[in-house]
Short mmCIF file of C-alpha atoms and ligand atoms in Angstrom, two decimals:
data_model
loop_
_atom_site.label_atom_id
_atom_site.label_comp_id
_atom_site.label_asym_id
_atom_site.label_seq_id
_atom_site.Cartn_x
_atom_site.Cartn_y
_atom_site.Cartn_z
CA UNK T 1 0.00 0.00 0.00
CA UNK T 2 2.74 2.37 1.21
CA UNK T 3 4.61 1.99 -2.15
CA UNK T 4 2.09 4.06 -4.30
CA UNK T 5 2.38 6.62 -1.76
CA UNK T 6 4.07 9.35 -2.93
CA UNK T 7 8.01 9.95 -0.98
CA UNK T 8 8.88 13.03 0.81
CA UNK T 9 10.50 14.41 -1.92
CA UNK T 10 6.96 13.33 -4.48
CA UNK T 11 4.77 15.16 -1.95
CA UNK T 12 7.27 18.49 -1.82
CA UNK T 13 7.44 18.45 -5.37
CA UNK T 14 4.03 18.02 -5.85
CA UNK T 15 2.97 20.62 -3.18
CA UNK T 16 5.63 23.24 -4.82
CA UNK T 17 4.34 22.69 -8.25
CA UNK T 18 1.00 24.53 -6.94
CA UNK T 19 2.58 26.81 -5.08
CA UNK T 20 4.22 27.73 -7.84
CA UNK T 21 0.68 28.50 -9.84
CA UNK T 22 -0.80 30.16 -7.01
CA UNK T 23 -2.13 33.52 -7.50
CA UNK T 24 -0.59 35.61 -4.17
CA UNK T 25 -2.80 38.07 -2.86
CA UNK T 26 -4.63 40.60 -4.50
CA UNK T 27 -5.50 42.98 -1.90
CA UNK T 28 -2.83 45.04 0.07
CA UNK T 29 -2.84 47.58 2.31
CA UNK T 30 -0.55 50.22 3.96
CA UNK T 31 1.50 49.43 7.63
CA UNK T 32 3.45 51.83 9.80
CA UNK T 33 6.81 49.94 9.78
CA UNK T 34 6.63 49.07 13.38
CA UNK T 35 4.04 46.50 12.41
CA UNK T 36 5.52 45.46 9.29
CA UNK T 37 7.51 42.74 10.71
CA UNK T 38 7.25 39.34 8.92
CA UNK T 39 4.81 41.03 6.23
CA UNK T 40 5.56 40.44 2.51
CA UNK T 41 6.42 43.77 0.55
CA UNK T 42 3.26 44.70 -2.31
CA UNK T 43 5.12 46.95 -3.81
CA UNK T 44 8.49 47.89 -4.86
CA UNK T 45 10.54 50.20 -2.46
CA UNK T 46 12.87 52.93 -3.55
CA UNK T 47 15.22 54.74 -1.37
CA UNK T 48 14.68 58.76 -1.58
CA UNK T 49 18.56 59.17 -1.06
CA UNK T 50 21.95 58.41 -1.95
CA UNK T 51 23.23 55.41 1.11
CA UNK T 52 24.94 57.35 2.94
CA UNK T 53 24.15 60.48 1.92
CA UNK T 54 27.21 61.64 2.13
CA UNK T 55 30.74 60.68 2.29
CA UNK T 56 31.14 58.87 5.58
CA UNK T 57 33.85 58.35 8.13
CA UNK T 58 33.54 55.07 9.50
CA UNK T 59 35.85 55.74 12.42
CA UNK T 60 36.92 58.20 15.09
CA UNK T 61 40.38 60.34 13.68
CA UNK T 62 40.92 62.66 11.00
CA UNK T 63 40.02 63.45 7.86
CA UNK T 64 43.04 64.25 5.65
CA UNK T 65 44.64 63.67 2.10
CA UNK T 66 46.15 59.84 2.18
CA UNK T 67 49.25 61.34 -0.04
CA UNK T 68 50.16 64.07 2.78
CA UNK T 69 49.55 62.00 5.74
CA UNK T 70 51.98 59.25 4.38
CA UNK T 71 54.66 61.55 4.11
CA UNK T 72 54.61 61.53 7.99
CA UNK T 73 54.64 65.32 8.29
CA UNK T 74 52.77 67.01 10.51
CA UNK T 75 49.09 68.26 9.49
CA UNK T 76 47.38 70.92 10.93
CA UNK T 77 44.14 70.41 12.54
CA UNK T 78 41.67 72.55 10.52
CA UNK T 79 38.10 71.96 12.16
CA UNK T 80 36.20 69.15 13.55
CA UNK T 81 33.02 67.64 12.79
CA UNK T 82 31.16 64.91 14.68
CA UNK T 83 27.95 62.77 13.39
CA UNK T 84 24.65 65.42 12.77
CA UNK T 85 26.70 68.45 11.44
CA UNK T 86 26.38 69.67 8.15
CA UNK T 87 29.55 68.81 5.95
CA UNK T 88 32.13 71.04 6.47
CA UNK T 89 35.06 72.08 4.87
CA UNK T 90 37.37 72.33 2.06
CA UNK T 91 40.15 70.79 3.38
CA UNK T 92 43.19 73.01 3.46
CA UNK T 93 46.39 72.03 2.14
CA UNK T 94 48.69 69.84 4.58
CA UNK T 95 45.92 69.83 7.01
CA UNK T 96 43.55 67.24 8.74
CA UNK T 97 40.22 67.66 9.78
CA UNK T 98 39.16 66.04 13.28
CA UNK T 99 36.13 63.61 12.38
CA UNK T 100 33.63 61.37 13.96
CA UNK T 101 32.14 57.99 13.38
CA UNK T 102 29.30 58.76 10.82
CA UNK T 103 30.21 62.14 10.26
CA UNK T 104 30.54 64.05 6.69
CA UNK T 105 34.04 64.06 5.25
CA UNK T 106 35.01 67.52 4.45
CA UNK T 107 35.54 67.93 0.78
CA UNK T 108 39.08 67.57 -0.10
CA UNK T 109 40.12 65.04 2.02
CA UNK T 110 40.01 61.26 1.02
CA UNK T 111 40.51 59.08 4.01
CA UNK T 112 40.69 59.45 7.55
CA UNK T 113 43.19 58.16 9.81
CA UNK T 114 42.13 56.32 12.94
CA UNK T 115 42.91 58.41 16.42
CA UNK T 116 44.79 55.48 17.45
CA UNK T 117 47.38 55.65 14.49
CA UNK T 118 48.09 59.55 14.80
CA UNK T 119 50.37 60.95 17.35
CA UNK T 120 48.80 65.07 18.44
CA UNK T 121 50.54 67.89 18.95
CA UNK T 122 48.59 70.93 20.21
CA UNK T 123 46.96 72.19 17.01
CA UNK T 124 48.10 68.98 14.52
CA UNK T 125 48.35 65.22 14.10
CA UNK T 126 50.95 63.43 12.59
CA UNK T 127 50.78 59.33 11.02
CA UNK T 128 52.50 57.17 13.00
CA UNK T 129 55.38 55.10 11.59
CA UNK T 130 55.21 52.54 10.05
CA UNK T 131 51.37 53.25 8.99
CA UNK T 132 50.58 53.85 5.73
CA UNK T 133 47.04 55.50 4.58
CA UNK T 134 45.24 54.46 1.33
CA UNK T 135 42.96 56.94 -0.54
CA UNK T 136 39.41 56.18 0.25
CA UNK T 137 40.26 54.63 3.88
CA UNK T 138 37.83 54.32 6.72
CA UNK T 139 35.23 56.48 4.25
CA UNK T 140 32.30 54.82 2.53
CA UNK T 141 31.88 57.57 -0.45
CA UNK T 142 28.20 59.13 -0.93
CA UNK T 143 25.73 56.56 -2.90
CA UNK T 144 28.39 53.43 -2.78
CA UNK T 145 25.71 51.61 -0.64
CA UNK T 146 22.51 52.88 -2.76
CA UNK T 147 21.86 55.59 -5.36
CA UNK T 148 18.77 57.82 -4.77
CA UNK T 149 15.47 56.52 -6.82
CA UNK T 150 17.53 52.87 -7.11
CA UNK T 151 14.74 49.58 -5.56
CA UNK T 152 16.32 48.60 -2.85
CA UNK T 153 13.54 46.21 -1.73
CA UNK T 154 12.02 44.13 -4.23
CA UNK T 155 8.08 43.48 -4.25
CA UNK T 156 7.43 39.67 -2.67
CA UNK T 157 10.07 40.56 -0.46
CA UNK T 158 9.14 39.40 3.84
CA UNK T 159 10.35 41.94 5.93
CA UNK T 160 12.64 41.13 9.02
CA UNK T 161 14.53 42.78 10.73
CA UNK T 162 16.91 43.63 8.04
CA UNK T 163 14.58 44.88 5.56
CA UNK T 164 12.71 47.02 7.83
CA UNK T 165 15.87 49.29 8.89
CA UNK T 166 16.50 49.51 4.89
CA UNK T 167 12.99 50.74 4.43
CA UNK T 168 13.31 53.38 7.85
CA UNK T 169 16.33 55.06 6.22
CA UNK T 170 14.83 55.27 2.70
CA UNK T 171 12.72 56.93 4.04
CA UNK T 172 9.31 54.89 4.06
CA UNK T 173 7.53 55.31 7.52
CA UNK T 174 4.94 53.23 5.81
CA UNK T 175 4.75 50.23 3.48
CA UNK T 176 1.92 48.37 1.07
CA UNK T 177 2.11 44.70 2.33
CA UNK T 178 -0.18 42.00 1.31
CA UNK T 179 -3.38 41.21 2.92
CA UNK T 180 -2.84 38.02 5.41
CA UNK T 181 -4.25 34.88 3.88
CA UNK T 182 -6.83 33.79 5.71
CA UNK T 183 -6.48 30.59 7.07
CA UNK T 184 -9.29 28.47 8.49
CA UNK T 185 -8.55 25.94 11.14
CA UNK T 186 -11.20 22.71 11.48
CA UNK T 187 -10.01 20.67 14.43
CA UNK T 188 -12.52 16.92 14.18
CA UNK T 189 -12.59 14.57 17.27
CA UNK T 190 -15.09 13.49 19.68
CA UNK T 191 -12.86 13.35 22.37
CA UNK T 192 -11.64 17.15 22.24
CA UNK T 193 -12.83 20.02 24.69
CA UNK T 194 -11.51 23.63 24.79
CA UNK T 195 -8.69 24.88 26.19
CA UNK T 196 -10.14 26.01 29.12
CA UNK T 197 -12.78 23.65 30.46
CA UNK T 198 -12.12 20.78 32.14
CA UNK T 199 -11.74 17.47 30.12
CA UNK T 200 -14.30 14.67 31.24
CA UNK T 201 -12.50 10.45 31.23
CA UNK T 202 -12.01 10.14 27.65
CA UNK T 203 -11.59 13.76 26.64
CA UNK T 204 -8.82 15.82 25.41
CA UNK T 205 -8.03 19.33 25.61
CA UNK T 206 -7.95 20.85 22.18
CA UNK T 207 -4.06 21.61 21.72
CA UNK T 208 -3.70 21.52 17.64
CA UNK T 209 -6.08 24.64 17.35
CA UNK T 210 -3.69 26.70 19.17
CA UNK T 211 -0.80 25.40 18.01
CA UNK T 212 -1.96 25.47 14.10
CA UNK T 213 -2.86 29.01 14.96
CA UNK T 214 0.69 29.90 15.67
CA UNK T 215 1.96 27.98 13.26
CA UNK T 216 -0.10 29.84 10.92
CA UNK T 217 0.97 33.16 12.26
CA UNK T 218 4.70 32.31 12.01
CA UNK T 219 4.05 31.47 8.44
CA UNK T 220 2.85 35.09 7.61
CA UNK T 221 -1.59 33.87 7.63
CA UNK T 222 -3.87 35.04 9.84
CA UNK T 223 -5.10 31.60 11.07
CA UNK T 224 -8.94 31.69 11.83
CA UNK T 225 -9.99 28.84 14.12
CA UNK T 226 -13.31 27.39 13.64
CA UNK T 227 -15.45 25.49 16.55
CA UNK T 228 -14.39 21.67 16.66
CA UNK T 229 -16.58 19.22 15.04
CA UNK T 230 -17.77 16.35 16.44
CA UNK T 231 -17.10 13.32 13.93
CA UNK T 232 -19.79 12.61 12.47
CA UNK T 233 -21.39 14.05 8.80
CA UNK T 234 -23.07 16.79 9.38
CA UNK T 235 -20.79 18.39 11.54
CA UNK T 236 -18.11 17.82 9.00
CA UNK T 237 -19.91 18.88 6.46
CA UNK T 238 -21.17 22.18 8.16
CA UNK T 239 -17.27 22.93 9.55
CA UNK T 240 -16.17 22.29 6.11
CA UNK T 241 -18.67 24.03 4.32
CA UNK T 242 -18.10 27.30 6.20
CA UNK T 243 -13.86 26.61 6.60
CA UNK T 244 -14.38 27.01 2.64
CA UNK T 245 -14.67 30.71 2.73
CA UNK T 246 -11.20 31.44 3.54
CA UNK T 247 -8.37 31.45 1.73
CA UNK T 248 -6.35 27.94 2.75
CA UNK T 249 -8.12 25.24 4.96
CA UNK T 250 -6.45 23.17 7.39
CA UNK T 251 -8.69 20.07 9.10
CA UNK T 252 -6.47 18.45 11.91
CA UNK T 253 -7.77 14.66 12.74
CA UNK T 254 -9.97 12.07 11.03
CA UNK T 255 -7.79 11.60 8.13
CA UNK T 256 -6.20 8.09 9.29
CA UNK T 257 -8.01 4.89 8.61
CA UNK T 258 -10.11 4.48 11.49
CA UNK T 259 -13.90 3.80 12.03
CA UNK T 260 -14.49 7.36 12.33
CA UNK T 261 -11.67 8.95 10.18
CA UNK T 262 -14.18 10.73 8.04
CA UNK T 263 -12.61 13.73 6.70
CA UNK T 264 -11.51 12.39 3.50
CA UNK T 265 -15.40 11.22 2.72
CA UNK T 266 -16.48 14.36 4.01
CA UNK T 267 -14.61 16.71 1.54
CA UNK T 268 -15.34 14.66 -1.31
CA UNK T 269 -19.03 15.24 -0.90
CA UNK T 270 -17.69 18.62 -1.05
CA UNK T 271 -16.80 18.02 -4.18
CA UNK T 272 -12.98 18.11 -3.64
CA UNK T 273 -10.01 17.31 -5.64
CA UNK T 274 -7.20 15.37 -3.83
CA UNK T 275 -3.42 15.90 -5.19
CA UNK T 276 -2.20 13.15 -2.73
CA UNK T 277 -4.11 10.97 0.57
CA UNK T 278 -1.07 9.82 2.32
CA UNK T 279 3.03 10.02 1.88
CA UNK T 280 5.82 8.17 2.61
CA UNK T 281 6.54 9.62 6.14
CA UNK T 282 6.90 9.80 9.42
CA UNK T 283 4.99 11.21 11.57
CA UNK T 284 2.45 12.32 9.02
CA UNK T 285 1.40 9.10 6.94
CA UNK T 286 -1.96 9.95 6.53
CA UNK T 287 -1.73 13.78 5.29
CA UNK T 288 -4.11 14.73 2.72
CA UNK T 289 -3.53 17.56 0.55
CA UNK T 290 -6.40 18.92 -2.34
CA UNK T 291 -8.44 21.71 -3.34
CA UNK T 292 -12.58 22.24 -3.00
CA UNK T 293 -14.60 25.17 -4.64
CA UNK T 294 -15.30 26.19 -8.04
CA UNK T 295 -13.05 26.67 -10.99
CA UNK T 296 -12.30 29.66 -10.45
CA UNK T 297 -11.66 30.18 -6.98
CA UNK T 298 -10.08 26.52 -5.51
CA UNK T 299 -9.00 26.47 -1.95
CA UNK T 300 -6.11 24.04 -1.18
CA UNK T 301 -6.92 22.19 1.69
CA UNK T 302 -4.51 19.85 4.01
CA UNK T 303 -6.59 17.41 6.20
CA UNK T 304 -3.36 16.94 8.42
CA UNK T 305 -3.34 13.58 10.96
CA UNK T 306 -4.36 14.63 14.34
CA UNK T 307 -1.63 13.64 16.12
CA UNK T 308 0.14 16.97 17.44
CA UNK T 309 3.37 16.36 16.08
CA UNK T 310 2.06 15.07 12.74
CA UNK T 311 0.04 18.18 12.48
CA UNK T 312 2.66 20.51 13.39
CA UNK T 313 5.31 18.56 10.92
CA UNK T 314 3.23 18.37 8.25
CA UNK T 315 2.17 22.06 8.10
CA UNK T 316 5.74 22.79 8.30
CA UNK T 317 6.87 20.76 5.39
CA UNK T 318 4.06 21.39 3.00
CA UNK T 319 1.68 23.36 4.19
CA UNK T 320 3.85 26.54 5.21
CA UNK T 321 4.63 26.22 1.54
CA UNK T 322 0.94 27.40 0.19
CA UNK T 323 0.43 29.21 2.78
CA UNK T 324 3.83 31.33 2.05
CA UNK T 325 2.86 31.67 -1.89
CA UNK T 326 -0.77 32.84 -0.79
CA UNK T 327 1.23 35.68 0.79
CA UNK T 328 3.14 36.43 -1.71
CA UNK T 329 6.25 35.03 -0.42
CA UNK T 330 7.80 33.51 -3.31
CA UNK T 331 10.70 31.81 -0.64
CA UNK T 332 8.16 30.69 1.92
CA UNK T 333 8.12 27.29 2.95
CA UNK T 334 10.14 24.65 5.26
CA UNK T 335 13.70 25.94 6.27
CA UNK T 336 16.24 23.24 6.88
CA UNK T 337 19.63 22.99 7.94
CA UNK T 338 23.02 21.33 8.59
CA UNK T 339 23.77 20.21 12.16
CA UNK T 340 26.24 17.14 13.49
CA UNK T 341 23.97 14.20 15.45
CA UNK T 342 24.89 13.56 18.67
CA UNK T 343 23.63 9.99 19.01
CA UNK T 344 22.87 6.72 16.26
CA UNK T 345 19.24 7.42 15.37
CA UNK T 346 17.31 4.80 13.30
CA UNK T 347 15.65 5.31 10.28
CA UNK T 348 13.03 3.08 7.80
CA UNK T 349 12.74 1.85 4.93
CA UNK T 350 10.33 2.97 3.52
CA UNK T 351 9.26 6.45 5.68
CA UNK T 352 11.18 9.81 6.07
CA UNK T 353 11.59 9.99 9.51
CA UNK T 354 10.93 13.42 11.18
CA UNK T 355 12.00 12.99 14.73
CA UNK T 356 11.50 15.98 17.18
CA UNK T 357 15.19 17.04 18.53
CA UNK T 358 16.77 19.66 20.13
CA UNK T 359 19.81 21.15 18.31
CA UNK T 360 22.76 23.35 20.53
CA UNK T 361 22.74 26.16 17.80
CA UNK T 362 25.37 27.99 20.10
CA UNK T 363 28.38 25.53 19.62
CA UNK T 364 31.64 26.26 20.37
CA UNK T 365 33.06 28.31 17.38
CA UNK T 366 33.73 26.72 14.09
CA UNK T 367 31.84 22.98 14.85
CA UNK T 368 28.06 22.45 13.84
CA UNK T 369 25.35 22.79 15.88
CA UNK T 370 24.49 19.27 17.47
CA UNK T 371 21.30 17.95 17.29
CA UNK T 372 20.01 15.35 19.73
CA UNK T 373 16.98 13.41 19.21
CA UNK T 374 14.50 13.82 22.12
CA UNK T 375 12.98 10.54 23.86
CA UNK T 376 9.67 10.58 23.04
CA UNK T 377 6.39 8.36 23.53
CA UNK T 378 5.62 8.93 19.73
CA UNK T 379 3.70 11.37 18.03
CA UNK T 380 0.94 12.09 20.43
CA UNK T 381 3.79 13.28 23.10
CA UNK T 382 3.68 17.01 23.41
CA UNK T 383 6.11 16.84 26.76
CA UNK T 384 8.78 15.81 24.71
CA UNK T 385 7.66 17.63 21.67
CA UNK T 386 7.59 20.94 23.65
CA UNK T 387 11.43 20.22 24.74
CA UNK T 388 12.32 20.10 21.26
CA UNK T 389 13.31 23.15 18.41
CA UNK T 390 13.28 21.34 15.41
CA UNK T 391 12.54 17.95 13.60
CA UNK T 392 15.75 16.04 12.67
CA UNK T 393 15.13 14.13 9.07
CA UNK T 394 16.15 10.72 8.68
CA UNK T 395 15.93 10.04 5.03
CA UNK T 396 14.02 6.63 3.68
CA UNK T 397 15.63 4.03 3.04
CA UNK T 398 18.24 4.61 6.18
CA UNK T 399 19.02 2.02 8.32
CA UNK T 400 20.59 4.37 10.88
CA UNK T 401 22.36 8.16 11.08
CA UNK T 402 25.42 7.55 13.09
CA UNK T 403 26.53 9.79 15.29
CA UNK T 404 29.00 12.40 14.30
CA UNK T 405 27.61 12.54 11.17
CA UNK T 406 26.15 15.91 9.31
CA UNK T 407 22.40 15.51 8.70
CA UNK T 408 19.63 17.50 8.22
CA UNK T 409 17.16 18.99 10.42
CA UNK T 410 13.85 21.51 9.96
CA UNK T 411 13.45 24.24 11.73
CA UNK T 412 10.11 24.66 13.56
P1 AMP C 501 -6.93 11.30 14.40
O1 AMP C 501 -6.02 11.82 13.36
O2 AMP C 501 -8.26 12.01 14.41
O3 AMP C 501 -7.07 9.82 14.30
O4 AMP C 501 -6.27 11.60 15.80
C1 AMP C 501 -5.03 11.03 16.13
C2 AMP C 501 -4.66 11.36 17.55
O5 AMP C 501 -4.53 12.75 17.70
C3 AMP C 501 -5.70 10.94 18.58
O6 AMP C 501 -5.03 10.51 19.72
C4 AMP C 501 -6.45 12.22 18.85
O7 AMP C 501 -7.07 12.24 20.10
C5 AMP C 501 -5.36 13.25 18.73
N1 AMP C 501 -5.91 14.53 18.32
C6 AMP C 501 -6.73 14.75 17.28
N2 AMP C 501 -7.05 16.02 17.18
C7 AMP C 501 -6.42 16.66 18.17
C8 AMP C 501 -6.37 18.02 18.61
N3 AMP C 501 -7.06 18.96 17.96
N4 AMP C 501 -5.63 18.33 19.68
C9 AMP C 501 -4.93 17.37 20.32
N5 AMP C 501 -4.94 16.08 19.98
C10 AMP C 501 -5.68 15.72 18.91
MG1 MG C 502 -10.05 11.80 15.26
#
């Protein structure tokens, strides 16, 4: 049965191909930049200015011409100018100008020496011995970073950190960022109460909305989580019917192949179409991925396995990716990386592995980061799966990753 499963890599490709077609977001709307963080860029941005405006020292010292200072006479001190002053100057001949980090150079002069390396006098500094000044040192000239009306941040792009100081000293106190997709979150079971009441014998609190929420969030959607239904038909069908009107659907549960998995039956009467009903991994066996609606407005849909970690590992690995093209994100989707295991961990033969681990990402300079599998009860176990930053991936077909060895882990 497994066999005609699609592998991890099937599934990606298959879930990247429609990303890929996906339409990103129509709407937009404006954002002061202190709310722009982890939004994806509508438009275009230009800076207003040359980067840095001017010619800027890049150190404390002075200002001077390299060819004079290296002939290791003395240089009068003309002026002085710290960071905030209009630029000052020309520079004299055989004189130095006294300069501050992220001041204007004074015209004339072409690099400035570092206090440290000059030797003052009362009114002038001479280059120490054997230092030796090259023409455009410690000075980043006027537009070298950016030239005034260049893009500097390109539509699609997510803002971090990074991008939003760009954007501040372009001068863009607001930005045009795509609308959130909206992401509808149908958690199924009979056995699941809210959060905050108090589970009867046989219940469960409700953990996967929350956690699919912030999963959502992280991913750049605004997730939008609907009351759990009960499993049976018509409260599938009425979950699923009003899920529908947003922009992505995630169903958590009922997708396995249980007496009252009934998901899968319940969003073909919904008329949907299913790219793939199960892949080659593990956790996450079951995941169903599809689309429901008319022609011309489809909704892709992942009925993820119930299980907490299957739901969270799934939506990383595939469904982060629609979600991330919805948005506009053109780069959105799971984010790996290198680390060195710290102990043998088996794999399968015929299953990816994704095993919740916790990986040292402060290591002692120049080794990995280690990654250590955490014990775990399987993937129902949220004690151990709340000790744990990231899933390590044990490719199919592995008997075992030995330890010491580089492998690959995804970053929740
Ligand atoms: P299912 O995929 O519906 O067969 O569920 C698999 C396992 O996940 C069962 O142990 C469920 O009780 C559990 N489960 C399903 N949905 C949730 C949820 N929303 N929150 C926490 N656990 C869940
Ligand atoms: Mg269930």
């Amino acid at each position: 049965m497994s066999s005609v499963l699609p592998s991890y890599a099937e599934a990606a490709a298959i879930v990247g191909a429609h990303a890929a077609e996906l339409v990103r977001q129509p709407t937009s709307e404006r954002v002061g930049l202190e709310h722009a963080a982890g939004r994806v860029l509508a438009a275009s941005l230009r800076t207003d200015r040359d980067q840095p405006p001017f010619p800027r020292s890049t150190r404390d010292g002075f200002a001077c011409r390299a060819e004079e200072a290296n002939t290791h006479k003395a240089l009068k001190v003309a002026g002085s100018i710290h960071a905030g002053q209009p630029p000052a100057g020309p520079l004299p001949p055989e004189a130095a100008w006294e300069i501050m980090t992220g001041a204007a150079v004074p015209e004339g002069a072409d690099a400035v020496a570092m206090i440290e390396h000059v030797e003052r006098t009362f009114d002038a500094i001479r280059l120490l011995r054997p230092r030796a000044l090259e023409s455009r040192e410690n000075i980043v000239p006027q537009g070298a970073e950016a030239r005034a009306g260049e893009e500097v941040l390109a539509a699609g792009t997510r803002l971090g950190p990074q991008q939003i100081a760009q954007a501040a000293t372009s001068g863009h106190a607001t930005v045009e960022v795509f609308r959130r997709p909206r992401v509808a979150i149908l958690t199924t079971g009979d056995e699941l109460v809210p959060v905050a009441s108090t589970p009867e014998p046989g219940q469960i609190r409700n953990s996967n909305g929350v956690m699919l929420a912030s999963l959502v969030a992280q991913a750049g959607g605004e997730p939008w989580v609907l009351p759990t239904a009960a499993d049976n038909e018509r409260a599938l069908d009425g979950g699923l019917r009003e899920a529908a009107s947003a922009d992505m659907l995630l169903i958590s549960g009922g997708v396995s192949a249980g007496k009252f998995d009934l998901v899968e039956p319940a969003l073909a009467r919904l008329g949907a179409k299913f790219h793939f009903t199960g892949v080659r991994i593990q956790p996450g066996k079951p995941l169903v991925f599809g689309e429901v609606g008319n022609p011309k407005e489809k909704k892709k849909f992942f009925g993820l396995p119930g299980n907490p970690i299957s739901s969270a590992a799934t939506f990383l690995l595939f469904g982060s990716r629609i979600l991330g093209a919805l948005a506009g994100d053109a780069h959105a989707g799971p984010r790996f990386a290198l680390a060195q295991l710290a102990k043998d961990v088996k794999g399968k033969p015929d299953l990816t592995r994704f095993v919740p681990s916790f990986c040292n990402f402060d290591p002692s300079w120049g080794e990995f980061p280690e990654v250590k599998a955490v014990p775990s009860q399987g993937s129902g176990d949220l004690a151990s799966f709340s000790r744990s930053n990231c899933f390590l991936v044990v490719p199919e077909g592995m008997d075992r990753l030995k330890a010491g060895s580089t492998v690959r882990i995804l970053l929740i």
